Coordinates of C-alpha atoms in Angstrom, one line a residue:
X1 CA 241.5 -46.6 199.8
X2 CA 242.0 -43.1 198.4
X3 CA 240.6 -41.6 195.1
X4 CA 241.9 -38.9 192.9
X5 CA 240.1 -35.6 192.9
X6 CA 237.6 -34.8 190.1
X7 CA 239.3 -31.4 189.7
X8 CA 242.9 -31.5 190.8
X9 CA 243.3 -27.8 190.3
X10 CA 240.8 -27.0 193.1
X11 CA 241.9 -27.0 196.7
X12 CA 239.9 -29.4 198.8
X13 CA 238.6 -28.2 202.2
X14 CA 236.9 -30.5 204.7
X15 CA 234.5 -28.9 207.2
X16 CA 233.9 -30.8 210.5
X17 CA 231.1 -29.3 212.6
X18 CA 228.0 -30.8 214.4
X19 CA 226.0 -27.7 213.5
X20 CA 224.5 -28.0 210.0
X21 CA 224.0 -24.2 209.7
X22 CA 227.6 -23.5 210.3
X23 CA 228.5 -26.1 207.7
X24 CA 226.1 -24.5 205.2
X25 CA 227.4 -20.9 205.7
X26 CA 231.1 -21.8 205.6
X27 CA 230.6 -24.1 202.7
X28 CA 228.8 -21.3 200.7
X29 CA 231.5 -18.8 201.4
X30 CA 234.4 -21.1 200.5
X31 CA 232.7 -22.4 197.4
X32 CA 232.2 -18.9 196.1
X33 CA 236.0 -18.5 196.3
X34 CA 236.5 -21.5 194.1
X35 CA 237.3 -24.1 196.7
X36 CA 236.0 -27.7 196.7
X37 CA 234.2 -28.1 200.0
X38 CA 233.1 -31.3 201.8
X39 CA 231.3 -31.5 205.1
X40 CA 231.3 -33.9 208.1
X41 CA 229.1 -33.7 211.2
X42 CA 231.2 -36.0 213.4
X43 CA 234.5 -37.9 213.7
X44 CA 233.3 -40.9 211.8
X45 CA 232.2 -38.9 208.8
X46 CA 235.5 -36.9 208.9
X47 CA 237.6 -40.1 208.8
X48 CA 235.5 -41.5 206.0
X49 CA 235.9 -38.3 204.0
X50 CA 239.7 -38.4 204.6
X51 CA 239.9 -42.0 203.4
X52 CA 238.1 -41.1 200.1
X53 CA 240.2 -38.0 199.3
X54 CA 242.8 -36.4 201.4
X55 CA 241.8 -32.8 201.9
X56 CA 244.2 -29.9 201.6
X57 CA 242.8 -28.2 204.7
X58 CA 240.5 -29.1 207.6
X59 CA 238.3 -26.6 209.5
X60 CA 237.5 -28.3 212.8
X61 CA 234.9 -27.3 215.4
X62 CA 236.0 -27.8 219.0
X63 CA 232.7 -28.3 220.7
X64 CA 231.2 -31.6 219.3
X65 CA 229.4 -34.5 221.1
X66 CA 231.1 -37.8 221.8
X67 CA 234.5 -36.8 220.5
X68 CA 235.5 -33.1 220.7
X69 CA 237.7 -31.2 218.2
X70 CA 240.9 -31.7 220.3
X71 CA 240.6 -35.4 220.2
X72 CA 239.7 -35.5 216.5
X73 CA 242.9 -33.4 215.9
X74 CA 245.0 -35.8 218.0
X75 CA 243.7 -38.7 216.0
X76 CA 244.4 -37.0 212.7
X77 CA 248.0 -36.1 213.7
X78 CA 248.6 -39.6 215.0
X79 CA 248.0 -41.1 211.5
X80 CA 250.9 -40.9 209.0
X81 CA 248.4 -40.3 206.2
X82 CA 246.6 -37.3 207.7
X83 CA 249.3 -35.9 210.0
X84 CA 250.5 -33.3 207.5
X85 CA 247.0 -31.9 206.8
X86 CA 246.7 -28.4 208.4
X87 CA 243.9 -28.0 210.9
X88 CA 242.2 -24.7 211.7
X89 CA 240.1 -24.8 214.8
X90 CA 236.6 -23.2 214.9
X91 CA 235.1 -22.3 218.3
X92 CA 232.9 -19.9 220.2
X93 CA 235.4 -20.3 223.1
X94 CA 237.7 -17.4 223.1
X95 CA 239.7 -18.2 226.3
X96 CA 243.5 -18.1 225.8
X97 CA 243.6 -21.6 227.4
X98 CA 241.5 -23.1 224.7
X99 CA 243.7 -21.5 222.0
X100 CA 246.9 -22.9 223.6
X101 CA 245.3 -26.3 223.9
X102 CA 244.3 -26.1 220.2
X103 CA 247.9 -25.4 219.1
X104 CA 249.3 -28.1 221.4
X105 CA 247.2 -30.8 219.8
X106 CA 248.4 -29.8 216.3
X107 CA 246.3 -26.9 215.1
X108 CA 247.8 -24.3 212.8
X109 CA 245.3 -21.5 213.4
X110 CA 242.2 -20.6 215.5
X111 CA 239.0 -18.8 214.3
X112 CA 236.5 -17.6 216.9
X113 CA 232.8 -17.6 216.4
X114 CA 230.8 -15.8 215.3
X115 CA 232.8 -15.7 212.0
X116 CA 234.1 -12.8 210.3
X117 CA 233.9 -14.2 206.8
X118 CA 236.7 -12.1 205.4
X119 CA 238.9 -13.3 208.2
X120 CA 238.0 -16.9 207.5
X121 CA 238.9 -16.5 203.8
X122 CA 242.2 -14.8 204.6
X123 CA 243.2 -17.5 207.2
X124 CA 242.1 -20.3 204.9
X125 CA 244.0 -18.7 202.0
X126 CA 247.2 -18.3 204.1
X127 CA 247.1 -21.9 205.3
X128 CA 246.5 -23.3 201.8
X129 CA 249.5 -21.2 200.6
X130 CA 251.6 -22.6 203.4
X131 CA 250.3 -26.1 202.7
X132 CA 251.1 -25.7 199.0
X133 CA 254.6 -24.5 199.9
X134 CA 255.0 -27.4 202.3
X135 CA 253.8 -29.9 199.7
X136 CA 256.1 -28.4 197.1
X137 CA 259.0 -28.5 199.5
X138 CA 258.2 -32.1 200.4
X139 CA 258.0 -32.9 196.8
X140 CA 261.3 -31.2 196.1
X141 CA 262.8 -32.9 199.1
X142 CA 261.6 -36.3 198.0
X143 CA 262.8 -35.6 194.4
X144 CA 266.2 -34.5 195.9
X145 CA 266.4 -37.5 198.1
X146 CA 265.6 -39.7 195.1
X147 CA 268.2 -38.0 193.0
X148 CA 270.7 -38.2 195.8
X149 CA 269.8 -41.9 196.2
X150 CA 270.1 -42.4 192.4
X151 CA 273.3 -40.4 192.3
X152 CA 274.7 -42.3 195.3
X153 CA 273.9 -45.5 193.5
X154 CA 275.6 -44.3 190.4
X155 CA 278.6 -43.1 192.3
X156 CA 278.8 -46.4 194.1
X157 CA 278.7 -48.2 190.7
X158 CA 281.3 -45.7 189.4
X159 CA 283.4 -46.2 192.5
X160 CA 283.3 -50.0 192.0
X161 CA 284.3 -49.5 188.3
X162 CA 287.1 -47.2 189.4
X163 CA 288.3 -49.6 192.1
X164 CA 288.3 -52.4 189.5
X165 CA 290.2 -50.1 187.1
X166 CA 292.7 -49.1 189.8
X167 CA 293.2 -52.7 190.7
X168 CA 293.6 -53.6 187.0
X169 CA 296.1 -50.7 186.5
X170 CA 298.1 -51.7 189.5
X171 CA 298.3 -55.2 188.2
X172 CA 299.3 -53.9 184.8
X173 CA 301.8 -51.5 186.4
X174 CA 303.2 -54.5 188.3
X175 CA 303.5 -56.5 185.1
X176 CA 305.0 -53.6 183.2
X177 CA 307.5 -53.0 186.0
X178 CA 308.4 -56.6 185.9
X179 CA 308.8 -56.4 182.1
X180 CA 311.0 -53.3 182.5
X181 CA 313.1 -54.7 185.2
X182 CA 313.4 -58.4 184.1
X183 CA 314.6 -60.3 181.1
X184 CA 311.6 -61.7 179.1
X185 CA 313.4 -64.9 178.1
X186 CA 314.9 -66.1 181.4
X187 CA 312.8 -64.1 183.9
X188 CA 316.1 -62.9 185.5
X189 CA 316.7 -59.3 186.5
X190 CA 317.9 -57.3 183.5
X191 CA 320.8 -54.8 183.3
X192 CA 318.8 -51.9 184.7
X193 CA 317.7 -53.8 187.8
X194 CA 321.1 -55.3 188.2
X195 CA 322.6 -51.8 188.2
X196 CA 320.2 -50.7 190.9
X197 CA 321.1 -53.6 193.1
X198 CA 324.7 -53.1 192.4
X199 CA 324.3 -49.5 193.6
X200 CA 322.6 -50.7 196.7
X201 CA 325.5 -53.1 197.5
X202 CA 328.1 -50.3 196.8
X203 CA 326.2 -47.9 199.2
X204 CA 326.1 -50.6 201.9
X205 CA 329.8 -51.2 201.6
X206 CA 330.3 -47.5 202.3
X207 CA 327.9 -47.4 205.2
X208 CA 328.8 -50.7 206.9
X209 CA 332.5 -51.4 207.4
X210 CA 331.9 -55.2 207.7
X211 CA 329.8 -55.5 204.5
X212 CA 331.7 -57.0 201.5
X213 CA 330.6 -58.2 198.1
X214 CA 331.9 -59.1 194.7
X215 CA 330.8 -58.7 191.1
X216 CA 331.1 -61.4 188.4
X217 CA 330.8 -60.8 184.7
X218 CA 330.1 -64.1 182.8
X219 CA 330.2 -64.5 179.0
X220 CA 329.5 -67.9 177.4
X221 CA 332.2 -69.4 175.2
X222 CA 331.2 -70.6 171.7
X223 CA 327.6 -69.6 172.2
X224 CA 327.5 -68.0 168.7
X225 CA 328.4 -71.4 167.2
X226 CA 325.4 -72.9 168.9
X227 CA 323.1 -70.1 167.6
X228 CA 324.5 -70.3 164.1
X229 CA 324.5 -74.1 163.8
X230 CA 321.4 -75.1 165.7
X231 CA 319.3 -72.0 165.5
X232 CA 318.1 -69.2 167.8
X233 CA 315.3 -71.3 169.4
X234 CA 317.9 -73.8 170.6
X235 CA 320.1 -70.9 171.7
X236 CA 317.2 -69.4 173.7
X237 CA 316.5 -72.8 175.3
X238 CA 320.2 -73.1 176.2
X239 CA 320.2 -69.6 177.8
X240 CA 317.3 -70.6 180.0
X241 CA 319.1 -73.8 181.0
X242 CA 322.3 -71.8 181.7
X243 CA 320.4 -69.3 183.9
X244 CA 318.9 -72.2 185.9
X245 CA 322.2 -73.9 186.4
X246 CA 323.8 -70.6 187.5
X247 CA 321.1 -70.0 190.1
X248 CA 321.9 -73.3 191.7
X249 CA 325.4 -72.1 192.5
X250 CA 324.3 -69.0 194.3
X251 CA 322.7 -68.0 197.6
X252 CA 319.2 -66.6 197.9
X253 CA 320.6 -63.2 198.7
X254 CA 322.8 -63.1 195.6
X255 CA 321.7 -61.5 192.4
X256 CA 321.8 -63.2 189.0
X257 CA 321.0 -61.1 186.0
X258 CA 321.0 -61.5 182.2
X259 CA 322.8 -58.4 180.9
X260 CA 322.2 -59.1 177.2
X261 CA 322.9 -61.8 174.7
X262 CA 324.9 -64.6 176.4
X263 CA 326.2 -62.3 179.1
X264 CA 325.3 -62.7 182.8
X265 CA 326.0 -60.5 185.8
X266 CA 326.2 -61.8 189.4
X267 CA 326.4 -59.9 192.7
X268 CA 327.8 -62.1 195.5
X269 CA 326.4 -60.8 198.7
X270 CA 328.0 -60.7 202.2
X271 CA 331.4 -62.4 201.4
X272 CA 334.2 -62.8 203.9
X273 CA 337.0 -62.3 201.2
X274 CA 337.9 -62.6 197.5
X275 CA 338.5 -66.4 197.9
X276 CA 334.8 -66.9 198.5
X277 CA 334.1 -65.3 195.1
X278 CA 336.7 -67.5 193.5
X279 CA 335.1 -70.6 195.0
X280 CA 331.7 -69.6 193.5
X281 CA 333.4 -69.1 190.1
X282 CA 335.0 -72.5 190.2
X283 CA 331.7 -74.0 191.2
X284 CA 330.0 -72.3 188.2
X285 CA 332.7 -73.5 185.8
X286 CA 332.3 -77.0 187.1
X287 CA 328.5 -77.0 186.7
X288 CA 328.7 -75.4 183.2
X289 CA 331.2 -78.0 182.0
X290 CA 328.5 -80.7 182.2
X291 CA 326.4 -81.3 179.1
X292 CA 323.1 -79.5 178.6
X293 CA 320.4 -82.0 177.6
X294 CA 317.9 -79.8 175.6
X295 CA 314.7 -80.9 174.0
X296 CA 316.3 -82.0 170.8
X297 CA 320.1 -81.7 171.3
X298 CA 322.8 -82.3 173.8
X299 CA 325.1 -79.3 174.0
X300 CA 328.4 -78.6 175.7
X301 CA 329.3 -75.0 176.5
X302 CA 331.4 -73.1 179.1
X303 CA 332.1 -69.6 180.1
X304 CA 334.7 -67.0 180.9
X305 CA 334.3 -65.2 184.2
X306 CA 335.6 -61.8 185.3
X307 CA 335.7 -61.2 189.1
X308 CA 335.8 -57.8 190.7
X309 CA 335.9 -57.2 194.4
X310 CA 333.4 -54.7 195.6
X311 CA 335.8 -51.9 196.6
X312 CA 333.9 -49.1 198.3
X313 CA 336.2 -46.6 196.7
X314 CA 334.3 -46.9 193.4
X315 CA 332.3 -43.8 192.7
X316 CA 329.7 -45.4 190.4
X317 CA 328.3 -49.0 190.3
X318 CA 328.8 -49.2 186.5
X319 CA 332.5 -48.9 187.1
X320 CA 332.4 -52.1 189.1
X321 CA 330.7 -53.9 186.2
X322 CA 333.1 -52.4 183.7
X323 CA 336.1 -53.7 185.5
X324 CA 334.5 -57.2 185.9
X325 CA 333.9 -57.1 182.2
X326 CA 337.6 -56.2 181.6
X327 CA 338.7 -59.1 183.8
X328 CA 336.4 -61.4 181.8
X329 CA 338.1 -60.4 178.5
X330 CA 341.4 -61.3 180.1
X331 CA 340.0 -64.7 181.0
X332 CA 339.1 -65.2 177.3
X333 CA 342.5 -64.1 176.2
X334 CA 344.1 -66.6 178.6
X335 CA 342.3 -69.5 177.0
X336 CA 338.6 -69.3 177.9
X337 CA 336.6 -71.6 180.3
X338 CA 338.3 -69.9 183.3
X339 CA 338.0 -67.0 185.6
X340 CA 340.2 -64.0 186.1
X341 CA 340.4 -61.5 189.0
X342 CA 340.5 -57.8 188.1
X343 CA 343.7 -55.9 188.6
X344 CA 343.7 -52.0 188.3
X345 CA 346.5 -52.3 185.8
X346 CA 343.9 -53.9 183.4
X347 CA 341.9 -50.7 183.5
X348 CA 344.9 -48.6 182.4
X349 CA 345.6 -51.1 179.6
X350 CA 341.9 -50.9 178.5
X351 CA 342.0 -47.1 178.5
X352 CA 345.2 -47.2 176.4
X353 CA 343.6 -49.7 174.0
X354 CA 340.5 -47.6 173.7
X355 CA 342.7 -44.5 173.0
X356 CA 344.6 -46.4 170.4
X357 CA 341.3 -47.6 168.8
X358 CA 340.0 -44.0 168.6
X359 CA 343.3 -42.8 167.2
X360 CA 343.2 -45.7 164.6
X361 CA 339.7 -44.6 163.4
X362 CA 341.0 -41.1 162.9
X363 CA 344.1 -42.5 161.2
X364 CA 341.9 -44.4 158.6
X365 CA 339.9 -41.2 157.9
X366 CA 343.0 -39.0 157.6
X367 CA 345.2 -41.7 156.0
X368 CA 348.0 -41.5 158.5
X369 CA 349.6 -44.7 157.1
X370 CA 352.7 -45.2 155.1
X371 CA 353.9 -48.3 153.2
X372 CA 357.4 -49.7 153.6
X373 CA 358.9 -52.3 151.3
X374 CA 361.0 -55.3 152.2
X375 CA 362.9 -57.0 149.4
X376 CA 362.3 -60.7 148.5
X377 CA 365.4 -62.4 147.2
X378 CA 365.6 -65.2 144.7
X379 CA 368.0 -67.8 146.2
X380 CA 368.6 -69.1 142.7
X381 CA 369.8 -65.8 141.1
X382 CA 370.7 -64.0 144.3
X383 CA 368.8 -60.9 143.0
X384 CA 365.7 -59.0 144.1
X385 CA 362.6 -60.7 142.7
X386 CA 360.0 -58.4 144.4
X387 CA 359.0 -56.5 147.5
X388 CA 356.5 -57.1 150.3
X389 CA 354.4 -54.1 151.2
X390 CA 354.3 -53.6 155.0
X391 CA 352.1 -50.9 156.5
X392 CA 353.3 -48.5 159.2
X393 CA 351.2 -46.1 161.2
X394 CA 352.6 -42.6 161.3
X395 CA 351.0 -41.5 164.6
X396 CA 351.1 -37.7 165.1
X397 CA 352.2 -38.1 168.7
X398 CA 353.8 -41.5 169.1
X399 CA 355.6 -41.5 165.8
X400 CA 356.0 -44.7 163.7
X401 CA 353.9 -47.6 165.0
X402 CA 354.5 -51.2 163.7
X403 CA 351.7 -53.5 162.6
X404 CA 352.0 -55.9 165.5
X405 CA 350.6 -53.2 167.8
X406 CA 347.6 -51.9 165.7
X407 CA 346.6 -54.7 163.3
X408 CA 344.9 -56.9 166.0
X409 CA 342.7 -53.8 166.9
X410 CA 342.0 -53.1 163.3
X411 CA 340.9 -56.7 162.8
X412 CA 338.6 -56.6 165.8
X413 CA 337.0 -53.3 164.9
X414 CA 336.7 -54.1 161.1
X415 CA 339.0 -51.2 160.2
X416 CA 341.4 -53.7 158.7
X417 CA 339.3 -53.8 155.5
X418 CA 339.9 -50.1 154.8
X419 CA 343.6 -50.4 155.7
X420 CA 344.2 -53.5 153.6
X421 CA 342.6 -51.9 150.5
X422 CA 344.6 -48.7 151.0
X423 CA 347.8 -50.6 151.3
X424 CA 347.0 -52.7 148.2
X425 CA 346.2 -49.6 146.1
X426 CA 349.3 -47.8 147.4
X427 CA 351.6 -50.8 146.6
X428 CA 350.2 -51.3 143.1
X429 CA 350.6 -47.6 142.4
X430 CA 354.2 -47.7 143.7
X431 CA 355.0 -50.7 141.5
X432 CA 353.7 -48.8 138.5
X433 CA 356.1 -45.9 139.4
X434 CA 359.0 -48.3 139.7
X435 CA 358.3 -50.1 136.5
X436 CA 358.6 -46.8 134.7
X437 CA 362.3 -46.6 135.7
X438 CA 364.3 -48.0 132.8
X439 CA 366.9 -49.6 135.1
X440 CA 364.4 -51.5 137.2
X441 CA 363.4 -55.0 136.0
X442 CA 359.9 -55.2 134.5
X443 CA 359.2 -58.6 136.1
X444 CA 359.4 -57.1 139.6
X445 CA 356.6 -58.4 141.9
X446 CA 354.7 -56.7 144.7
X447 CA 353.2 -58.7 147.7
X448 CA 350.4 -57.4 149.9
X449 CA 348.6 -58.9 152.8
X450 CA 344.8 -59.6 152.8
X451 CA 343.0 -60.2 156.1
X452 CA 340.4 -62.9 156.5
X453 CA 337.8 -60.2 156.9
X454 CA 338.6 -58.5 153.6
X455 CA 339.0 -61.9 151.8
X456 CA 335.4 -62.8 152.7
X457 CA 334.0 -59.5 151.3
X458 CA 331.6 -60.3 148.3
X459 CA 333.0 -57.4 146.2
X460 CA 336.7 -58.2 146.7
X461 CA 337.3 -59.2 143.1
X462 CA 335.6 -56.1 141.8
X463 CA 337.7 -53.9 144.0
X464 CA 341.0 -55.7 143.0
X465 CA 340.0 -55.3 139.3
X466 CA 339.4 -51.6 139.8
X467 CA 342.8 -51.1 141.5
X468 CA 344.6 -53.0 138.7
X469 CA 342.8 -51.0 136.0
X470 CA 343.4 -47.7 137.9
X471 CA 347.2 -48.3 138.5
X472 CA 347.7 -50.1 135.1
X473 CA 350.0 -52.8 136.5
X474 CA 350.4 -56.3 135.1
X475 CA 348.2 -58.5 137.3
X476 CA 350.8 -61.2 137.0
X477 CA 353.1 -58.9 139.1
X478 CA 350.7 -58.9 142.0
X479 CA 351.0 -61.5 144.8
X480 CA 348.4 -61.6 147.7
X481 CA 349.4 -63.1 151.1
X482 CA 346.7 -64.8 153.1
X483 CA 346.8 -66.7 156.4
X484 CA 345.4 -70.1 157.3
X485 CA 342.3 -68.6 158.9
X486 CA 341.1 -67.3 155.5
X487 CA 340.7 -70.8 154.0
X488 CA 339.3 -72.3 157.2
X489 CA 336.3 -69.9 157.6
X490 CA 334.3 -70.6 154.4
X491 CA 336.0 -73.1 152.1
X492 CA 333.5 -73.0 149.3
X493 CA 333.6 -69.1 149.0
X494 CA 337.4 -69.1 149.3
X495 CA 337.8 -71.7 146.5
X496 CA 335.6 -69.5 144.2
X497 CA 337.6 -66.3 145.0
X498 CA 341.0 -68.1 144.6
X499 CA 340.0 -69.4 141.2
X500 CA 338.9 -65.9 140.1
X501 CA 342.3 -64.6 141.2
X502 CA 344.1 -67.3 139.3
X503 CA 342.1 -66.5 136.2
X504 CA 343.6 -63.0 136.5
X505 CA 347.1 -64.5 136.9
X506 CA 347.3 -63.1 140.4
X507 CA 349.5 -65.3 142.7
X508 CA 348.5 -66.4 146.2
X509 CA 350.9 -66.9 149.1
X510 CA 350.0 -68.7 152.3
X511 CA 351.7 -66.5 155.0
X512 CA 353.0 -67.8 158.3
X513 CA 352.8 -71.4 157.2
X514 CA 353.2 -73.9 160.0
X515 CA 351.9 -71.7 162.8
X516 CA 348.2 -72.5 162.4
X517 CA 345.9 -75.5 162.9
X518 CA 346.3 -78.2 160.3
X519 CA 347.7 -76.5 157.2
X520 CA 348.8 -79.7 155.3
X521 CA 345.2 -81.0 155.1
X522 CA 344.1 -77.8 153.3
X523 CA 346.9 -77.6 150.7
X524 CA 345.4 -80.3 148.5
X525 CA 342.1 -78.4 148.2
X526 CA 343.4 -74.9 147.4
X527 CA 345.5 -74.0 144.4
X528 CA 348.1 -71.8 146.1
X529 CA 351.3 -70.7 144.4
X530 CA 353.6 -70.2 147.3
X531 CA 354.2 -71.1 151.0
X532 CA 355.9 -68.6 153.2
X533 CA 357.7 -70.3 156.1
X534 CA 357.3 -68.5 159.4
X535 CA 360.6 -67.0 160.8
X536 CA 360.2 -69.2 163.9
X537 CA 361.2 -72.3 161.8
X538 CA 364.3 -70.4 160.5
X539 CA 365.4 -69.5 164.0
X540 CA 365.4 -73.2 165.0
X541 CA 368.4 -73.8 162.8
X542 CA 370.5 -71.4 164.9
X543 CA 369.8 -73.2 168.1
X544 CA 370.9 -76.6 166.8
X545 CA 372.9 -76.5 163.6
X546 CA 372.4 -80.3 163.1
X547 CA 368.6 -80.0 163.3
X548 CA 366.8 -78.5 160.4
X549 CA 363.4 -79.0 162.2
X550 CA 360.4 -79.2 159.8
X551 CA 362.0 -77.1 157.1
X552 CA 363.0 -80.0 154.8
X553 CA 359.5 -81.6 155.1
X554 CA 357.7 -78.3 154.5
X555 CA 359.9 -77.5 151.4
X556 CA 359.5 -81.1 150.1
X557 CA 355.7 -81.0 150.4
X558 CA 355.6 -77.6 148.7
X559 CA 357.8 -78.8 145.8
X560 CA 355.7 -82.0 145.4
X561 CA 352.6 -79.9 145.0
X562 CA 354.2 -77.5 142.5
X563 CA 354.5 -74.6 144.9
X564 CA 357.5 -72.3 145.5
X565 CA 358.7 -71.5 149.0
X566 CA 359.6 -68.2 150.7
X567 CA 361.5 -68.2 154.0
X568 CA 361.1 -65.1 156.1
X569 CA 363.2 -63.8 159.0
X570 CA 366.6 -64.6 157.5
X571 CA 369.2 -62.7 159.4
X572 CA 372.5 -64.6 159.0
X573 CA 374.6 -66.0 156.1
X574 CA 374.5 -69.4 157.8
X575 CA 370.7 -69.4 157.6
X576 CA 370.8 -68.3 153.9
X577 CA 373.2 -71.2 153.0
X578 CA 371.2 -73.8 154.8
X579 CA 368.0 -72.6 153.0
X580 CA 369.8 -72.8 149.7
X581 CA 370.9 -76.3 150.5
X582 CA 367.3 -77.3 151.1
X583 CA 366.3 -75.8 147.6
X584 CA 364.2 -73.0 149.1
X585 CA 363.2 -70.6 146.3
X586 CA 363.1 -67.2 148.0
X587 CA 364.0 -65.5 151.3
X588 CA 363.5 -62.2 153.0
X589 CA 364.8 -60.7 156.3
X590 CA 367.2 -58.3 157.9
X591 CA 370.2 -60.0 156.2
X592 CA 369.1 -58.4 153.0
X593 CA 367.4 -55.3 154.2
X594 CA 364.8 -54.0 156.6
X595 CA 361.6 -52.7 155.2
X596 CA 362.4 -49.3 153.6
X597 CA 360.6 -46.2 152.4
X598 CA 359.6 -46.3 148.7
X599 CA 362.1 -43.5 147.7
X600 CA 365.0 -45.7 148.9
X601 CA 364.0 -48.7 146.8
X602 CA 365.3 -47.3 143.5
X603 CA 368.7 -46.7 145.0
X604 CA 368.6 -50.2 146.6
X605 CA 367.9 -51.8 143.2
X606 CA 370.4 -49.7 141.3
X607 CA 373.1 -50.8 143.7
X608 CA 372.4 -54.3 142.1
X609 CA 372.8 -56.3 145.4
X610 CA 373.9 -59.9 145.0
X611 CA 373.5 -62.7 147.6

């Protein structure tokens, strides 16, 4: 058991000597220097003294009975507790051998008797300074080791936290990468990942002569109807079911991706020829033709598929997908629920169509259109009753382009609204000019076509009112021609618009009657003024003079419902006479005149043509 010193600021020196006089003298000298001195006459007393308080320095006599100083030093150095205490030997022996032996057993210094007290003080002071330095170094070392140990522990904890953070970030990166590269709804690769794999397949085809593949672009038919009628949740459920059914038709090495909306892309890997891609497409169409039993509904749907062979001559993978997309649109145009293989001619047609669309947008901005007018003849009086306004595109390079070439593009892009309104305003303005001529009948009418898109616009009536007010024409002189598709899309809205037009005394003509879906079933529900018979019915009369086709029935139905009838495409006198015999009210066609420029109309009317 060890006790603390009474005065920790004083250095403690233990004197071990069997001669009391030596102890007394040394003790006195050291105490006068301010040291705390304890004395031991033998080994046992020395060990007891050390057990009470560890001394800072030991002065040890060599020549002692029983156990000499060498042995005492050995025992002190063999103990972990006392091993670090410096020992200065005291001896009357001055042989070099004794000094060497003293240093070998662990002594740090050697003082010969009789003592030179000044020497004793210097040697004691030096050893205490060294001891103090050693203790301080040991303390610093222990503190450093403790700090290192503590820091190591902290670093290990920090390392563990970092490792967990790294693992968490890797997991998060994996999840983010999956989110970036996969569709969130179906879990399939998205367009970006599909493009990467498509690039890989294209590169393989360039590197390996025997590697062949195909790209399929699939677009669901009638999917918008499902979304609009049953809701987007059902639509999403259907997309998941479609993706699962498509996956069944493919090999594990093939790639199925959702490109967006209801469009899917497929890479068919390692194919022998194009027939293998066609077989897969046929299998897909067969699987999709079966009903989809969803959670609440049973739904039928199919798809149009474009097939493109993985030609290694392609420069970029997106061109492969582009041409597969082009082939898909051809499949839709051919009737849907089928596949179509890409032909390079399709690309040229698509480029031409795109150029035409771009030109058409510019044409709308710069108003590159002109209106031609074709006369409508009354078969009762034989005179001109009005004109139909027919738009032409005055292309700066290609010249005059007829509606059959650009109207479908205008309808698809939405440009038809601007074109129809421009034609309507131009026609009304032209009618106002003609009515100012004293020789031209005041009851002359003007007919203009309205597309289904424009007819469904909520501000249509307001714009028509503005045009009538702006041009100052009599609204009763205006006739608007619509197709069957107008009244089929939104019957309630159409009824409201038609009634508003009738309130303004504007007449409505159903154009191309007989070429649509089920026209007769709609006639009772919509108060139309006139039916315009399509020219295809008029041509039938030329093929078989005895057969009037459906013309008598159509004219009879119109008359029974209080509507007048216009026959278009009249080209011969024989056709004219047959239409008169059937009590047809009006006719137009090349027999009377082609559509003419507005400045020629006045001369045409002044010639007072009679039929």
